[in-house]
mmCIF file of C-alpha atoms in Angstrom:
data_model
loop_
_atom_site.group_PDB
_atom_site.id
_atom_site.type_symbol
_atom_site.label_atom_id
_atom_site.label_comp_id
_atom_site.label_asym_id
_atom_site.label_seq_id
_atom_site.Cartn_x
_atom_site.Cartn_y
_atom_site.Cartn_z
ATOM 1 C CA MET A 143 20.701 1.657 9.256
ATOM 2 C CA SER A 144 19.643 -1.209 7.016
ATOM 3 C CA GLN A 145 17.430 -0.385 4.058
ATOM 4 C CA GLY A 146 15.938 -2.837 1.564
ATOM 5 C CA PRO A 147 17.466 -3.239 -1.890
ATOM 6 C CA LEU A 148 16.762 -0.464 -4.391
ATOM 7 C CA TYR A 149 17.197 -1.638 -7.974
ATOM 8 C CA PRO A 150 17.468 0.674 -10.985
ATOM 9 C CA PHE A 151 15.434 -0.008 -14.105
ATOM 10 C CA GLU A 152 16.283 1.805 -17.336
ATOM 11 C CA GLY A 153 17.969 4.637 -15.480
ATOM 12 C CA LYS A 154 15.315 5.116 -12.784
ATOM 13 C CA LEU A 155 16.231 4.347 -9.191
ATOM 14 C CA PRO A 156 13.585 4.162 -6.429
ATOM 15 C CA GLN A 157 13.375 7.274 -4.246
ATOM 16 C CA VAL A 158 12.814 6.680 -0.535
ATOM 17 C CA ASP A 159 12.328 9.565 1.889
ATOM 18 C CA PRO A 160 14.935 9.434 4.696
ATOM 19 C CA ALA A 161 12.091 9.249 7.240
ATOM 20 C CA ALA A 162 10.602 6.145 5.556
ATOM 21 C CA TRP A 163 11.649 2.585 6.372
ATOM 22 C CA VAL A 164 12.145 -0.277 3.921
ATOM 23 C CA ALA A 165 12.767 -3.740 5.350
ATOM 24 C CA PRO A 166 16.077 -5.291 4.279
ATOM 25 C CA THR A 167 14.327 -8.120 2.409
ATOM 26 C CA ALA A 168 11.956 -5.888 0.429
ATOM 27 C CA ALA A 169 12.781 -5.054 -3.197
ATOM 28 C CA LEU A 170 11.969 -1.724 -4.857
ATOM 29 C CA ILE A 171 12.598 -1.600 -8.597
ATOM 30 C CA GLY A 172 12.571 1.348 -10.998
ATOM 31 C CA ASP A 173 10.198 4.315 -10.791
ATOM 32 C CA VAL A 174 9.059 3.956 -7.174
ATOM 33 C CA THR A 175 8.682 6.800 -4.673
ATOM 34 C CA VAL A 176 8.094 6.244 -0.952
ATOM 35 C CA GLY A 177 7.077 9.203 1.229
ATOM 36 C CA ALA A 178 8.062 10.188 4.741
ATOM 37 C CA ARG A 179 7.168 7.811 7.580
ATOM 38 C CA SER A 180 5.847 5.196 5.142
ATOM 39 C CA ASN A 181 7.055 1.678 5.730
ATOM 40 C CA ILE A 182 7.587 -1.241 3.371
ATOM 41 C CA TRP A 183 7.787 -4.562 5.194
ATOM 42 C CA TYR A 184 9.665 -7.823 4.747
ATOM 43 C CA HIS A 185 9.499 -9.604 1.389
ATOM 44 C CA CYS A 186 7.460 -6.931 -0.391
ATOM 45 C CA VAL A 187 8.120 -6.327 -4.088
ATOM 46 C CA LEU A 188 7.356 -2.931 -5.628
ATOM 47 C CA ARG A 189 8.130 -3.089 -9.343
ATOM 48 C CA GLY A 190 7.857 0.242 -11.154
ATOM 49 C CA ASP A 191 9.216 -0.889 -14.498
ATOM 50 C CA THR A 192 6.657 0.034 -17.189
ATOM 51 C CA ASN A 193 5.024 2.817 -15.155
ATOM 52 C CA TRP A 194 5.381 4.516 -11.765
ATOM 53 C CA ILE A 195 4.449 3.654 -8.193
ATOM 54 C CA ARG A 196 3.908 6.453 -5.654
ATOM 55 C CA ILE A 197 3.339 5.971 -1.943
ATOM 56 C CA GLY A 198 2.477 9.019 0.164
ATOM 57 C CA THR A 199 3.320 9.700 3.803
ATOM 58 C CA GLY A 200 2.629 7.440 6.766
ATOM 59 C CA SER A 201 1.421 4.461 4.707
ATOM 60 C CA ASN A 202 2.258 0.849 5.488
ATOM 61 C CA ILE A 203 2.774 -1.918 2.960
ATOM 62 C CA GLN A 204 2.848 -5.091 4.999
ATOM 63 C CA ASP A 205 4.878 -8.275 4.598
ATOM 64 C CA GLY A 206 4.767 -10.172 1.312
ATOM 65 C CA THR A 207 2.746 -7.609 -0.641
ATOM 66 C CA ILE A 208 3.296 -7.204 -4.374
ATOM 67 C CA ILE A 209 2.730 -3.830 -6.049
ATOM 68 C CA HIS A 210 2.961 -3.519 -9.821
ATOM 69 C CA VAL A 211 1.774 -1.392 -12.760
ATOM 70 C CA ASN A 212 0.735 -1.633 -16.414
ATOM 71 C CA ALA A 213 2.397 0.150 -19.313
ATOM 72 C CA GLY A 214 0.855 3.376 -20.507
ATOM 73 C CA THR A 215 -1.713 5.018 -18.252
ATOM 74 C CA GLN A 216 -1.991 2.427 -15.481
ATOM 75 C CA ALA A 217 0.359 3.454 -12.691
ATOM 76 C CA THR A 218 -0.165 2.696 -8.987
ATOM 77 C CA ASP A 219 -0.924 5.662 -6.757
ATOM 78 C CA ILE A 220 -1.120 5.095 -2.995
ATOM 79 C CA GLY A 221 -1.987 8.064 -0.786
ATOM 80 C CA ASP A 222 -1.229 9.013 2.804
ATOM 81 C CA ASP A 223 -1.942 6.866 5.880
ATOM 82 C CA VAL A 224 -2.949 3.887 3.735
ATOM 83 C CA THR A 225 -2.795 0.356 5.138
ATOM 84 C CA VAL A 226 -2.112 -2.583 2.829
ATOM 85 C CA GLY A 227 -2.319 -5.860 4.759
ATOM 86 C CA HIS A 228 0.030 -8.825 4.541
ATOM 87 C CA ALA A 229 0.332 -10.631 1.187
ATOM 88 C CA ALA A 230 -1.919 -8.284 -0.772
ATOM 89 C CA ILE A 231 -1.633 -7.701 -4.526
ATOM 90 C CA ILE A 232 -1.963 -4.084 -5.619
ATOM 91 C CA HIS A 233 -1.943 -3.770 -9.408
ATOM 92 C CA ALA A 234 -2.187 -0.583 -11.498
ATOM 93 C CA CYS A 235 -4.781 1.061 -9.231
ATOM 94 C CA THR A 236 -5.399 3.976 -6.870
ATOM 95 C CA LEU A 237 -5.641 3.829 -3.092
ATOM 96 C CA ARG A 238 -6.590 7.248 -1.777
ATOM 97 C CA ASN A 239 -5.701 8.613 1.683
ATOM 98 C CA ARG A 240 -6.657 6.325 4.584
ATOM 99 C CA ALA A 241 -7.708 3.455 2.297
ATOM 100 C CA PHE A 242 -7.488 0.056 3.977
ATOM 101 C CA VAL A 243 -6.755 -3.180 2.093
ATOM 102 C CA GLY A 244 -7.061 -6.337 4.187
ATOM 103 C CA MET A 245 -4.636 -9.260 4.279
ATOM 104 C CA GLY A 246 -4.462 -11.320 1.109
ATOM 105 C CA ALA A 247 -6.759 -8.965 -0.808
ATOM 106 C CA THR A 248 -6.249 -8.066 -4.475
ATOM 107 C CA VAL A 249 -6.929 -4.686 -6.111
ATOM 108 C CA LEU A 250 -6.860 -4.872 -9.902
ATOM 109 C CA ASP A 251 -6.251 -2.512 -12.814
ATOM 110 C CA GLU A 252 -7.827 0.950 -12.660
ATOM 111 C CA ALA A 253 -9.778 0.137 -9.503
ATOM 112 C CA VAL A 254 -10.010 2.905 -6.891
ATOM 113 C CA ILE A 255 -10.482 2.805 -3.150
ATOM 114 C CA GLU A 256 -11.635 6.262 -2.088
ATOM 115 C CA GLU A 257 -10.575 7.974 1.131
ATOM 116 C CA GLY A 258 -11.455 5.821 4.130
ATOM 117 C CA GLY A 259 -12.737 2.936 1.982
ATOM 118 C CA VAL A 260 -12.080 -0.629 3.153
ATOM 119 C CA LEU A 261 -11.526 -3.833 1.160
ATOM 120 C CA ALA A 262 -11.857 -6.869 3.440
ATOM 121 C CA ALA A 263 -9.195 -9.557 3.806
ATOM 122 C CA GLY A 264 -9.101 -12.091 0.964
ATOM 123 C CA SER A 265 -11.337 -10.001 -1.286
ATOM 124 C CA VAL A 266 -10.755 -9.274 -4.978
ATOM 125 C CA LEU A 267 -11.665 -5.816 -6.297
ATOM 126 C CA PRO A 268 -12.194 -6.252 -10.073
ATOM 127 C CA PRO A 269 -10.734 -3.903 -12.680
ATOM 128 C CA GLY A 270 -12.301 -0.464 -12.787
ATOM 129 C CA LYS A 271 -14.440 -0.855 -9.642
ATOM 130 C CA ARG A 272 -14.632 1.969 -7.116
ATOM 131 C CA VAL A 273 -14.946 1.576 -3.344
ATOM 132 C CA GLY A 274 -16.541 4.771 -2.042
ATOM 133 C CA ALA A 275 -15.544 6.742 1.035
ATOM 134 C CA LEU A 276 -16.247 4.773 4.233
ATOM 135 C CA GLU A 277 -17.582 1.798 2.247
ATOM 136 C CA LEU A 278 -16.728 -1.769 3.246
ATOM 137 C CA TRP A 279 -16.438 -4.195 0.314
ATOM 138 C CA MET A 280 -15.989 -7.918 0.656
ATOM 139 C CA GLY A 281 -15.855 -11.114 -1.429
ATOM 140 C CA ASN A 282 -14.648 -12.375 -4.795
ATOM 141 C CA PRO A 283 -15.624 -10.413 -6.728
ATOM 142 C CA ALA A 284 -15.877 -7.778 -4.003
ATOM 143 C CA LYS A 285 -19.240 -6.136 -3.464
ATOM 144 C CA LEU A 286 -20.467 -3.389 -1.175
ATOM 145 C CA VAL A 287 -21.401 -4.816 2.245
ATOM 146 C CA ARG A 288 -22.211 -1.590 4.100
ATOM 147 C CA VAL A 289 -21.174 1.977 4.774
ATOM 148 C CA LEU A 290 -19.115 2.267 7.949
ATOM 149 C CA THR A 291 -19.968 4.740 10.656
ATOM 150 C CA VAL A 292 -17.302 7.232 11.632
ATOM 151 C CA GLU A 293 -16.851 5.282 14.880
ATOM 152 C CA GLN A 294 -16.346 1.979 13.009
ATOM 153 C CA ARG A 295 -13.840 3.566 10.633
ATOM 154 C CA ALA A 296 -11.910 5.069 13.555
ATOM 155 C CA GLY A 297 -10.739 1.576 14.495
ATOM 156 C CA PHE A 298 -9.065 1.166 11.102
ATOM 157 C CA ASP A 299 -7.365 4.550 11.500
ATOM 158 C CA LYS A 300 -5.252 3.209 14.368
ATOM 159 C CA THR A 301 -3.308 0.884 12.053
ATOM 160 C CA ALA A 302 -1.214 3.377 10.065
ATOM 161 C CA PRO A 303 0.204 5.227 13.110
ATOM 162 C CA HIS A 304 0.886 1.883 14.804
ATOM 163 C CA TYR A 305 2.962 0.757 11.812
ATOM 164 C CA VAL A 306 4.869 4.057 11.708
ATOM 165 C CA GLU A 307 5.815 3.517 15.368
ATOM 166 C CA LEU A 308 6.624 -0.185 14.835
ATOM 167 C CA SER A 309 8.790 0.545 11.794
ATOM 168 C CA GLY A 310 10.845 2.932 13.944
ATOM 169 C CA ARG A 311 11.469 0.104 16.376
ATOM 170 C CA HIS A 312 12.546 -2.199 13.527
ATOM 171 C CA ARG A 313 14.855 0.523 12.160
ATOM 172 C CA ALA A 314 16.456 0.957 15.596
ATOM 173 C CA SER A 315 16.857 -2.803 16.049
ATOM 174 C CA GLN A 316 18.754 -3.134 12.765
ATOM 175 C CA ARG A 317 21.411 -0.515 13.469
#
């Protein structure tokens, strides 16, 4: 099985659950932990050098995404069943379970996306802002657009399991 490069930084090597999948062109550096069934796609960079990055179970970090931290108290904490779309920037923030970050979106220092919150594609969530549960935020700077119904949010919930299944197919294809 092919697994993306894991680089040590100052004695800390990324920890990837055996049931997770990391694309061969992704790079994980330093204090990074990836949980079971999570998947890190092609050309992602997760750099846990001056703080830690944690990714829970069943989350997907799609192609070209950059995840970083700040020294001190600003780590990056990503929960379970989170979707981070292609080419996003996730920096020193918190994405709680089932958060959804659209393609090309940016989440900045100490921002939080609560469980089930959605940041639309191309949006920028400024430092310290909080997307509430089931809220949809959009724009630059991102602002609350509306609260999603349970039915609307259910559509977003299909993405994480789809990427778990797709990552298994990629893993099998690379053997």
